[in-house]
Amino acid sequence: MNAYNEAIEYLYTRLPMFTRDGASAFKKDLDNTIKLCAALANPQRKFKTLHIAGTNGKGSTSHMLAAILAEAGYKTGLYTSPHLLDFRERIRVNGQLCDKEFVVDFVHAHRELIEQVTPSFFEITVAMAFDYFEKKKVDIAVIEVGLGGRLDSTNIIHPLLSVITNIGFDHMNLLGNTLAEIAGEKAGIIKRDTPVIISEYAEETAAVFLKKAALEEAPIQFASDTYRTKMLGVDQDYLTVQTTDSSGHSSSYQLDLKGSYQVKNLAGVLSAVDELRKQGFEISDHHVHEALKKVQTTTGIQGRWQQLSKEPFVICDTGHNEDGIHEVLKNLATTNYDQLHFVIGAMRDKDLTHMLPHLPKDAIYYFSAPDMPRALPASELRKEALGFGLKGLDFPSVAAAFDAAKNAYQQGNLIFVGGSNFVVAEVLAGLPTKQ
């Protein structure tokens, strides 16, 4: 085993990991992150940051902003989670994965610190990202919240700007059972005197954000008040979105992230760009238009309404909570096919009543379980799904389910892969590499 694989293996096996272990890995305070970063001489204070939270859309928004900043000539760090194929997807500079040597050296140099603090996998990854961005001398880093906001390890930064994309039902066992409670956790990233943009106005949550912003004397704006956005169409290459700002000026943008939910995310992205310009960043309209056309190639983002092949016609999407599934269904409604083959899997700790009732009953389902302890066994998922009128077979692995869908596929059909990040990750991992 090479040194990089050993370092990653050490982190995976030694530390509690939310994606594998669930709620037991979620630390309900910032103490460990503060200790780790203090031992590293607080790298997070040495570069500028943007902080992005939200139930859905925070990943896409983070990647779009990172692409725009890079296009405008800024050396841009990007921290996101979880990764789909390679641990280093979490830590990038101008789209490039962080160096393997850095990961090896970091784990080697700080093993004693890790043993002493016993952080979660996420906590050490955050500290590692901050250290990397400081060493790479980034101009700015876009930092995506892992879970919630208030108690998330990333919440030790003092950003130039905070963005909260939307609030929906997810991780209720950790964040609360009402949208207002969940919004309260996300609002935890609002900092004193630091502008905050809420991508989408929603009556149930607006008061929570306004109250927290007033308490922190943070200028707040709802992006959906500034930009009205409308989907004009989608083809094999781009989603085209028309925007109208508050002064009545219209523009149209082509996005290579083609999910219909990007229509909402775009308002937040454009409002964030306006705020960055106010703070002295030189970002032209041309930079914005060009960056949005190539977010996938610039940042390496995967799994957002991503077309994997034309024949068989295969699309994957990592949406896995109620709002995420509604957006998937909206996208399916605008896609032409005559039979849907749905490869699906889920985690044990997900409340499936927020997902299964909404799924199309005329699809053929291929139930699977990702290869991890948190996964719900495929046979149990099939039983639960049957209760909601969803029919299909269960398979011993994601790969077997995907193969069965491809074998059943006929021209004019669509194979959709989703239900969980990890189902998408295993299908992506099985694809022939393009290099």
GROMACS .gro file of C-alpha atoms in nm:
model
  435
    1MET     CA    1   0.000   0.000   0.000
    2ASN     CA    2   0.143   0.342  -0.091
    3ALA     CA    3   0.190   0.624   0.160
    4TYR     CA    4  -0.117   0.818   0.040
    5ASN     CA    5  -0.348   0.517   0.070
    6GLU     CA    6  -0.206   0.446   0.416
    7ALA     CA    7  -0.272   0.804   0.529
    8ILE     CA    8  -0.632   0.793   0.401
    9GLU     CA    9  -0.687   0.448   0.553
   10TYR     CA   10  -0.562   0.582   0.888
   11LEU     CA   11  -0.813   0.870   0.877
   12TYR     CA   12  -1.099   0.642   0.770
   13THR     CA   13  -1.040   0.369   1.026
   14ARG     CA   14  -0.918   0.580   1.316
   15LEU     CA   15  -1.181   0.853   1.318
   16PRO     CA   16  -1.560   0.856   1.353
   17MET     CA   17  -1.708   0.935   1.012
   18PHE     CA   18  -2.061   1.068   0.960
   19THR     CA   19  -2.106   0.913   0.615
   20ARG     CA   20  -2.023   0.572   0.759
   21ASP     CA   21  -2.130   0.592   1.124
   22GLY     CA   22  -2.414   0.844   1.116
   23ALA     CA   23  -2.513   1.067   1.408
   24SER     CA   24  -2.256   0.923   1.651
   25ALA     CA   25  -1.980   1.092   1.445
   26PHE     CA   26  -2.139   1.438   1.463
   27LYS     CA   27  -1.966   1.645   1.733
   28LYS     CA   28  -2.201   1.896   1.889
   29ASP     CA   29  -1.947   2.170   1.951
   30LEU     CA   30  -1.653   2.346   1.789
   31ASP     CA   31  -1.397   2.259   2.058
   32ASN     CA   32  -1.199   2.000   1.859
   33THR     CA   33  -1.179   2.220   1.549
   34ILE     CA   34  -1.065   2.515   1.760
   35LYS     CA   35  -0.795   2.296   1.924
   36LEU     CA   36  -0.675   2.155   1.591
   37CYS     CA   37  -0.659   2.494   1.421
   38ALA     CA   38  -0.484   2.653   1.721
   39ALA     CA   39  -0.216   2.380   1.699
   40LEU     CA   40  -0.177   2.469   1.327
   41ALA     CA   41  -0.137   2.842   1.413
   42ASN     CA   42  -0.493   2.924   1.298
   43PRO     CA   43  -0.448   2.905   0.921
   44GLN     CA   44  -0.815   3.000   0.865
   45ARG     CA   45  -0.736   3.358   0.973
   46LYS     CA   46  -0.478   3.404   0.698
   47PHE     CA   47  -0.699   3.407   0.388
   48LYS     CA   48  -1.041   3.546   0.292
   49THR     CA   49  -1.345   3.315   0.295
   50LEU     CA   50  -1.707   3.281   0.187
   51HIS     CA   51  -1.931   3.053   0.396
   52ILE     CA   52  -2.215   2.857   0.231
   53ALA     CA   53  -2.492   2.669   0.421
   54GLY     CA   54  -2.833   2.527   0.328
   55THR     CA   55  -3.025   2.200   0.305
   56ASN     CA   56  -3.000   2.173  -0.075
   57GLY     CA   57  -2.802   2.379  -0.322
   58LYS     CA   58  -2.505   2.461  -0.102
   59GLY     CA   59  -2.272   2.235  -0.302
   60SER     CA   60  -2.379   2.370  -0.641
   61THR     CA   61  -2.367   2.729  -0.510
   62SER     CA   62  -2.018   2.677  -0.366
   63HIS     CA   63  -1.889   2.531  -0.694
   64MET     CA   64  -2.047   2.808  -0.904
   65LEU     CA   65  -1.893   3.082  -0.687
   66ALA     CA   66  -1.553   2.909  -0.691
   67ALA     CA   67  -1.571   2.884  -1.073
   68ILE     CA   68  -1.660   3.254  -1.104
   69LEU     CA   69  -1.379   3.367  -0.872
   70ALA     CA   70  -1.126   3.150  -1.056
   71GLU     CA   71  -1.249   3.282  -1.393
   72ALA     CA   72  -1.199   3.637  -1.259
   73GLY     CA   73  -0.834   3.553  -1.189
   74TYR     CA   74  -0.843   3.486  -0.814
   75LYS     CA   75  -0.659   3.187  -0.671
   76THR     CA   76  -0.960   3.013  -0.520
   77GLY     CA   77  -0.981   2.740  -0.257
   78LEU     CA   78  -1.292   2.522  -0.239
   79TYR     CA   79  -1.385   2.300   0.056
   80THR     CA   80  -1.687   2.070   0.011
   81SER     CA   81  -1.823   1.739   0.143
   82PRO     CA   82  -1.883   1.453   0.112
   83HIS     CA   83  -1.659   1.332  -0.170
   84LEU     CA   84  -1.792   1.090  -0.430
   85LEU     CA   85  -1.480   0.914  -0.560
   86ASP     CA   86  -1.161   1.064  -0.415
   87PHE     CA   87  -1.103   1.210  -0.069
   88ARG     CA   88  -0.916   1.501  -0.229
   89GLU     CA   89  -1.236   1.626  -0.398
   90ARG     CA   90  -1.304   1.792  -0.061
   91ILE     CA   91  -1.002   2.023  -0.087
   92ARG     CA   92  -0.929   2.194  -0.420
   93VAL     CA   93  -0.750   2.505  -0.545
   94ASN     CA   94  -0.868   2.641  -0.882
   95GLY     CA   95  -1.038   2.306  -0.942
   96GLN     CA   96  -0.723   2.100  -0.882
   97LEU     CA   97  -0.745   1.826  -0.618
   98CYS     CA   98  -0.510   1.885  -0.324
   99ASP     CA   99  -0.172   1.715  -0.355
  100LYS     CA  100  -0.141   1.357  -0.231
  101GLU     CA  101   0.196   1.447  -0.071
  102PHE     CA  102   0.025   1.717   0.133
  103VAL     CA  103  -0.226   1.465   0.276
  104VAL     CA  104   0.058   1.222   0.359
  105ASP     CA  105   0.273   1.492   0.520
  106PHE     CA  106  -0.019   1.638   0.713
  107VAL     CA  107  -0.122   1.303   0.864
  108HIS     CA  108   0.240   1.214   0.937
  109ALA     CA  109   0.324   1.550   1.098
  110HIS     CA  110   0.007   1.572   1.308
  111ARG     CA  111  -0.055   1.211   1.412
  112GLU     CA  112   0.019   1.294   1.775
  113LEU     CA  113  -0.223   1.587   1.765
  114ILE     CA  114  -0.490   1.364   1.609
  115GLU     CA  115  -0.442   1.096   1.877
  116GLN     CA  116  -0.458   1.361   2.148
  117VAL     CA  117  -0.767   1.554   2.026
  118THR     CA  118  -0.949   1.245   1.883
  119PRO     CA  119  -1.144   1.452   1.631
  120SER     CA  120  -1.409   1.323   1.392
  121PHE     CA  121  -1.311   1.259   1.032
  122PHE     CA  122  -1.487   1.581   0.931
  123GLU     CA  123  -1.311   1.791   1.196
  124ILE     CA  124  -0.963   1.684   1.085
  125THR     CA  125  -1.058   1.733   0.718
  126VAL     CA  126  -1.166   2.093   0.787
  127ALA     CA  127  -0.838   2.167   0.968
  128MET     CA  128  -0.645   2.004   0.684
  129ALA     CA  129  -0.828   2.217   0.424
  130PHE     CA  130  -0.756   2.540   0.611
  131ASP     CA  131  -0.387   2.442   0.641
  132TYR     CA  132  -0.370   2.361   0.268
  133PHE     CA  133  -0.535   2.688   0.160
  134GLU     CA  134  -0.294   2.886   0.376
  135LYS     CA  135   0.010   2.698   0.240
  136LYS     CA  136  -0.116   2.750  -0.118
  137LYS     CA  137  -0.164   3.123  -0.045
  138VAL     CA  138  -0.518   3.136  -0.189
  139ASP     CA  139  -0.677   3.478  -0.243
  140ILE     CA  140  -1.009   3.347  -0.119
  141ALA     CA  141  -1.166   3.012  -0.023
  142VAL     CA  142  -1.528   2.905  -0.061
  143ILE     CA  143  -1.617   2.695   0.244
  144GLU     CA  144  -1.925   2.472   0.232
  145VAL     CA  145  -2.087   2.380   0.564
  146GLY     CA  146  -2.094   2.005   0.633
  147LEU     CA  147  -2.409   1.973   0.842
  148GLY     CA  148  -2.633   2.244   0.988
  149GLY     CA  149  -2.424   2.552   1.055
  150ARG     CA  150  -2.413   2.668   1.415
  151LEU     CA  151  -2.211   2.368   1.541
  152ASP     CA  152  -2.049   2.272   1.212
  153SER     CA  153  -1.669   2.251   1.224
  154THR     CA  154  -1.640   2.507   0.945
  155ASN     CA  155  -1.810   2.767   1.165
  156ILE     CA  156  -1.485   2.899   1.314
  157ILE     CA  157  -1.420   3.121   1.011
  158HIS     CA  158  -1.499   3.492   0.985
  159PRO     CA  159  -1.607   3.519   0.622
  160LEU     CA  160  -1.651   3.824   0.399
  161LEU     CA  161  -1.999   3.697   0.327
  162SER     CA  162  -2.235   3.417   0.433
  163VAL     CA  163  -2.484   3.251   0.196
  164ILE     CA  164  -2.773   3.027   0.305
  165THR     CA  165  -2.929   2.853   0.005
  166ASN     CA  166  -3.255   2.699   0.124
  167ILE     CA  167  -3.409   2.518   0.419
  168GLY     CA  168  -3.573   2.177   0.390
  169PHE     CA  169  -3.619   1.857   0.588
  170ASP     CA  170  -3.295   1.660   0.626
  171HIS     CA  171  -3.097   1.525   0.924
  172MET     CA  172  -3.392   1.606   1.151
  173ASN     CA  173  -3.246   1.374   1.418
  174LEU     CA  174  -2.964   1.629   1.453
  175LEU     CA  175  -3.104   1.964   1.343
  176GLY     CA  176  -3.469   1.976   1.454
  177ASN     CA  177  -3.815   1.872   1.335
  178THR     CA  178  -3.954   2.200   1.201
  179LEU     CA  179  -3.822   2.421   0.922
  180ALA     CA  180  -3.784   2.704   1.174
  181GLU     CA  181  -3.566   2.484   1.402
  182ILE     CA  182  -3.351   2.373   1.108
  183ALA     CA  183  -3.325   2.736   0.991
  184GLY     CA  184  -3.207   2.827   1.342
  185GLU     CA  185  -2.914   2.587   1.302
  186LYS     CA  186  -2.826   2.720   0.955
  187ALA     CA  187  -2.859   3.080   1.081
  188GLY     CA  188  -2.572   2.996   1.317
  189ILE     CA  189  -2.329   3.094   1.039
  190ILE     CA  190  -2.452   3.456   1.044
  191LYS     CA  191  -2.167   3.661   1.195
  192ARG     CA  192  -2.145   4.008   1.343
  193ASP     CA  193  -2.134   4.286   1.080
  194THR     CA  194  -2.098   4.025   0.803
  195PRO     CA  195  -2.341   4.044   0.509
  196VAL     CA  196  -2.563   3.741   0.463
  197ILE     CA  197  -2.757   3.637   0.153
  198ILE     CA  198  -3.054   3.401   0.173
  199SER     CA  199  -3.101   3.253  -0.175
  200GLU     CA  200  -3.472   3.183  -0.141
  201TYR     CA  201  -3.738   3.366   0.060
  202ALA     CA  202  -3.969   3.130   0.251
  203GLU     CA  203  -4.235   3.250   0.491
  204GLU     CA  204  -4.173   2.977   0.753
  205THR     CA  205  -3.804   3.063   0.791
  206ALA     CA  206  -3.756   3.431   0.696
  207ALA     CA  207  -3.824   3.558   1.050
  208VAL     CA  208  -3.553   3.327   1.194
  209PHE     CA  209  -3.291   3.476   0.961
  210LEU     CA  210  -3.407   3.835   1.008
  211LYS     CA  211  -3.395   3.799   1.386
  212LYS     CA  212  -3.044   3.648   1.391
  213ALA     CA  213  -2.917   3.908   1.139
  214ALA     CA  214  -3.059   4.190   1.355
  215LEU     CA  215  -2.894   4.042   1.664
  216GLU     CA  216  -2.556   4.029   1.485
  217GLU     CA  217  -2.608   4.364   1.306
  218ALA     CA  218  -2.545   4.173   0.983
  219PRO     CA  219  -2.679   4.325   0.659
  220ILE     CA  220  -2.924   4.068   0.516
  221GLN     CA  221  -3.086   4.029   0.175
  222PHE     CA  222  -3.310   3.770   0.015
  223ALA     CA  223  -3.170   3.701  -0.331
  224SER     CA  224  -3.513   3.607  -0.467
  225ASP     CA  225  -3.623   3.970  -0.396
  226THR     CA  226  -3.332   4.105  -0.605
  227TYR     CA  227  -3.333   3.853  -0.891
  228ARG     CA  228  -3.636   3.692  -1.050
  229THR     CA  229  -3.519   3.380  -1.233
  230LYS     CA  230  -3.696   3.179  -1.500
  231MET     CA  231  -3.594   2.863  -1.683
  232LEU     CA  232  -3.598   2.921  -2.060
  233GLY     CA  233  -3.502   2.567  -2.160
  234VAL     CA  234  -3.255   2.285  -2.128
  235ASP     CA  235  -3.070   2.084  -2.392
  236GLN     CA  236  -2.785   1.830  -2.393
  237ASP     CA  237  -2.531   2.105  -2.314
  238TYR     CA  238  -2.687   2.382  -2.109
  239LEU     CA  239  -2.969   2.495  -1.887
  240THR     CA  240  -3.068   2.847  -1.999
  241VAL     CA  241  -3.197   3.078  -1.726
  242GLN     CA  242  -3.334   3.429  -1.765
  243THR     CA  243  -3.283   3.671  -1.476
  244THR     CA  244  -3.448   4.006  -1.414
  245ASP     CA  245  -3.299   4.229  -1.145
  246SER     CA  246  -3.484   4.478  -0.927
  247SER     CA  247  -3.421   4.762  -1.174
  248GLY     CA  248  -3.586   4.559  -1.453
  249HIS     CA  249  -3.264   4.467  -1.635
  250SER     CA  250  -3.277   4.119  -1.795
  251SER     CA  251  -2.994   3.877  -1.877
  252SER     CA  252  -2.976   3.516  -1.980
  253TYR     CA  253  -2.719   3.266  -1.855
  254GLN     CA  254  -2.615   2.924  -1.984
  255LEU     CA  255  -2.531   2.677  -1.705
  256ASP     CA  256  -2.357   2.344  -1.754
  257LEU     CA  257  -2.518   2.231  -1.425
  258LYS     CA  258  -2.851   2.141  -1.582
  259GLY     CA  259  -3.078   2.055  -1.286
  260SER     CA  260  -3.389   2.277  -1.264
  261TYR     CA  261  -3.294   2.360  -0.902
  262GLN     CA  262  -3.003   2.570  -1.035
  263VAL     CA  263  -3.267   2.828  -1.136
  264LYS     CA  264  -3.313   2.906  -0.763
  265ASN     CA  265  -2.944   2.875  -0.679
  266LEU     CA  266  -2.850   3.127  -0.949
  267ALA     CA  267  -3.024   3.416  -0.768
  268GLY     CA  268  -2.807   3.351  -0.461
  269VAL     CA  269  -2.491   3.323  -0.671
  270LEU     CA  270  -2.555   3.652  -0.854
  271SER     CA  271  -2.637   3.833  -0.527
  272ALA     CA  272  -2.312   3.699  -0.378
  273VAL     CA  273  -2.118   3.831  -0.680
  274ASP     CA  274  -2.281   4.174  -0.635
  275GLU     CA  275  -2.172   4.176  -0.270
  276LEU     CA  276  -1.815   4.070  -0.357
  277ARG     CA  277  -1.797   4.354  -0.610
  278LYS     CA  278  -1.902   4.598  -0.337
  279GLN     CA  279  -1.612   4.460  -0.131
  280GLY     CA  280  -1.364   4.537  -0.409
  281PHE     CA  281  -1.350   4.212  -0.609
  282GLU     CA  282  -1.312   4.271  -0.982
  283ILE     CA  283  -1.560   4.033  -1.139
  284SER     CA  284  -1.704   4.125  -1.480
  285ASP     CA  285  -2.033   4.006  -1.629
  286HIS     CA  286  -1.822   3.821  -1.886
  287HIS     CA  287  -1.643   3.630  -1.607
  288VAL     CA  288  -1.982   3.524  -1.463
  289HIS     CA  289  -2.128   3.413  -1.799
  290GLU     CA  290  -1.814   3.220  -1.897
  291ALA     CA  291  -1.770   3.052  -1.557
  292LEU     CA  292  -2.130   2.928  -1.538
  293LYS     CA  293  -2.095   2.753  -1.875
  294LYS     CA  294  -1.812   2.534  -1.744
  295VAL     CA  295  -1.855   2.477  -1.370
  296GLN     CA  296  -1.811   2.099  -1.415
  297THR     CA  297  -1.478   2.127  -1.595
  298THR     CA  298  -1.351   2.414  -1.377
  299THR     CA  299  -1.436   2.257  -1.040
  300GLY     CA  300  -1.485   1.886  -1.105
  301ILE     CA  301  -1.833   1.882  -0.949
  302GLN     CA  302  -2.022   1.557  -1.015
  303GLY     CA  303  -2.362   1.407  -0.940
  304ARG     CA  304  -2.579   1.714  -1.002
  305TRP     CA  305  -2.830   1.602  -1.269
  306GLN     CA  306  -2.529   1.457  -1.448
  307GLN     CA  307  -2.570   1.272  -1.778
  308LEU     CA  308  -2.342   0.966  -1.773
  309SER     CA  309  -2.421   0.838  -2.123
  310LYS     CA  310  -2.658   0.900  -2.414
  311GLU     CA  311  -2.716   0.534  -2.513
  312PRO     CA  312  -2.811   0.389  -2.273
  313PHE     CA  313  -2.951   0.725  -2.153
  314VAL     CA  314  -2.827   0.744  -1.792
  315ILE     CA  315  -2.862   1.038  -1.552
  316CYS     CA  316  -2.757   1.052  -1.186
  317ASP     CA  317  -2.839   1.301  -0.911
  318THR     CA  318  -2.739   1.305  -0.543
  319GLY     CA  319  -3.068   1.464  -0.422
  320HIS     CA  320  -3.179   1.249  -0.128
  321ASN     CA  321  -3.417   1.447   0.095
  322GLU     CA  322  -3.772   1.568   0.035
  323ASP     CA  323  -3.681   1.890  -0.149
  324GLY     CA  324  -3.400   1.716  -0.337
  325ILE     CA  325  -3.639   1.444  -0.457
  326HIS     CA  326  -3.901   1.703  -0.564
  327GLU     CA  327  -3.633   1.870  -0.778
  328VAL     CA  328  -3.535   1.532  -0.927
  329LEU     CA  329  -3.902   1.474  -1.016
  330LYS     CA  330  -3.923   1.820  -1.177
  331ASN     CA  331  -3.620   1.735  -1.389
  332LEU     CA  332  -3.766   1.396  -1.483
  333ALA     CA  333  -4.084   1.575  -1.594
  334THR     CA  334  -3.886   1.784  -1.845
  335THR     CA  335  -3.689   1.484  -1.978
  336ASN     CA  336  -3.816   1.272  -2.269
  337TYR     CA  337  -3.833   0.895  -2.212
  338ASP     CA  338  -4.095   0.621  -2.240
  339GLN     CA  339  -3.989   0.397  -1.948
  340LEU     CA  340  -3.800   0.491  -1.635
  341HIS     CA  341  -3.556   0.246  -1.470
  342PHE     CA  342  -3.475   0.378  -1.121
  343VAL     CA  343  -3.160   0.251  -0.944
  344ILE     CA  344  -3.206   0.348  -0.578
  345GLY     CA  345  -3.053   0.301  -0.233
  346ALA     CA  346  -3.086   0.479   0.102
  347MET     CA  347  -2.928   0.519   0.445
  348ARG     CA  348  -3.079   0.359   0.759
  349ASP     CA  349  -3.108   0.693   0.940
  350LYS     CA  350  -3.310   0.862   0.662
  351ASP     CA  351  -3.682   0.915   0.718
  352LEU     CA  352  -3.803   0.745   0.399
  353THR     CA  353  -4.156   0.884   0.437
  354HIS     CA  354  -4.003   1.211   0.310
  355MET     CA  355  -3.888   1.041  -0.010
  356LEU     CA  356  -4.074   0.722  -0.110
  357PRO     CA  357  -4.433   0.858  -0.135
  358HIS     CA  358  -4.321   1.112  -0.394
  359LEU     CA  359  -4.147   0.871  -0.634
  360PRO     CA  360  -4.314   0.771  -0.965
  361LYS     CA  361  -4.518   0.451  -0.936
  362ASP     CA  362  -4.480   0.365  -1.306
  363ALA     CA  363  -4.100   0.330  -1.285
  364ILE     CA  364  -3.923  -0.006  -1.255
  365TYR     CA  365  -3.710  -0.002  -0.937
  366TYR     CA  366  -3.373  -0.164  -0.878
  367PHE     CA  367  -3.323  -0.160  -0.500
  368SER     CA  368  -2.965  -0.169  -0.374
  369ALA     CA  369  -2.751  -0.094  -0.068
  370PRO     CA  370  -2.422   0.098  -0.092
  371ASP     CA  371  -2.128  -0.088   0.059
  372MET     CA  372  -2.127   0.079   0.402
  373PRO     CA  373  -2.264   0.006   0.751
  374ARG     CA  374  -2.509   0.302   0.742
  375ALA     CA  375  -2.684   0.165   0.431
  376LEU     CA  376  -3.037   0.027   0.456
  377PRO     CA  377  -3.040  -0.336   0.329
  378ALA     CA  378  -3.188  -0.354  -0.022
  379SER     CA  379  -3.458  -0.604   0.082
  380GLU     CA  380  -3.580  -0.368   0.359
  381LEU     CA  381  -3.585  -0.075   0.118
  382ARG     CA  382  -3.788  -0.283  -0.130
  383LYS     CA  383  -4.041  -0.376   0.144
  384GLU     CA  384  -4.083  -0.014   0.253
  385ALA     CA  385  -4.111   0.101  -0.109
  386LEU     CA  386  -4.375  -0.161  -0.186
  387GLY     CA  387  -4.591   0.000   0.084
  388PHE     CA  388  -4.592   0.313  -0.135
  389GLY     CA  389  -4.672   0.121  -0.454
  390LEU     CA  390  -4.315   0.114  -0.589
  391LYS     CA  391  -4.227  -0.217  -0.756
  392GLY     CA  392  -3.901  -0.383  -0.847
  393LEU     CA  393  -3.634  -0.628  -0.735
  394ASP     CA  394  -3.359  -0.597  -0.477
  395PHE     CA  395  -2.994  -0.661  -0.565
  396PRO     CA  396  -2.686  -0.756  -0.360
  397SER     CA  397  -2.493  -0.443  -0.467
  398VAL     CA  398  -2.531  -0.108  -0.643
  399ALA     CA  399  -2.325  -0.242  -0.935
  400ALA     CA  400  -2.558  -0.544  -0.972
  401ALA     CA  401  -2.866  -0.317  -0.964
  402PHE     CA  402  -2.712  -0.083  -1.226
  403ASP     CA  403  -2.617  -0.380  -1.449
  404ALA     CA  404  -2.972  -0.517  -1.426
  405ALA     CA  405  -3.114  -0.176  -1.527
  406LYS     CA  406  -2.876  -0.160  -1.826
  407ASN     CA  407  -2.974  -0.514  -1.930
  408ALA     CA  408  -3.345  -0.421  -1.918
  409TYR     CA  409  -3.289  -0.090  -2.099
  410GLN     CA  410  -3.438  -0.039  -2.443
  411GLN     CA  411  -3.394   0.258  -2.675
  412GLY     CA  412  -3.614   0.548  -2.561
  413ASN     CA  413  -3.588   0.448  -2.193
  414LEU     CA  414  -3.409   0.640  -1.915
  415ILE     CA  415  -3.199   0.494  -1.633
  416PHE     CA  416  -3.192   0.725  -1.331
  417VAL     CA  417  -2.947   0.663  -1.045
  418GLY     CA  418  -3.016   0.829  -0.708
  419GLY     CA  419  -3.165   0.822  -0.359
  420SER     CA  420  -2.827   0.867  -0.191
  421ASN     CA  421  -2.482   1.022  -0.253
  422PHE     CA  422  -2.333   0.678  -0.206
  423VAL     CA  423  -2.540   0.505  -0.473
  424VAL     CA  424  -2.426   0.772  -0.720
  425ALA     CA  425  -2.065   0.741  -0.600
  426GLU     CA  426  -2.058   0.363  -0.656
  427VAL     CA  427  -2.201   0.396  -1.008
  428LEU     CA  428  -1.948   0.673  -1.092
  429ALA     CA  429  -1.666   0.458  -0.950
  430GLY     CA  430  -1.764   0.171  -1.182
  431LEU     CA  431  -1.752   0.382  -1.500
  432PRO     CA  432  -1.454   0.353  -1.732
  433THR     CA  433  -1.219   0.645  -1.659
  434LYS     CA  434  -1.182   0.911  -1.926
  435GLN     CA  435  -0.805   0.962  -1.885
   0.00000   0.00000   0.00000
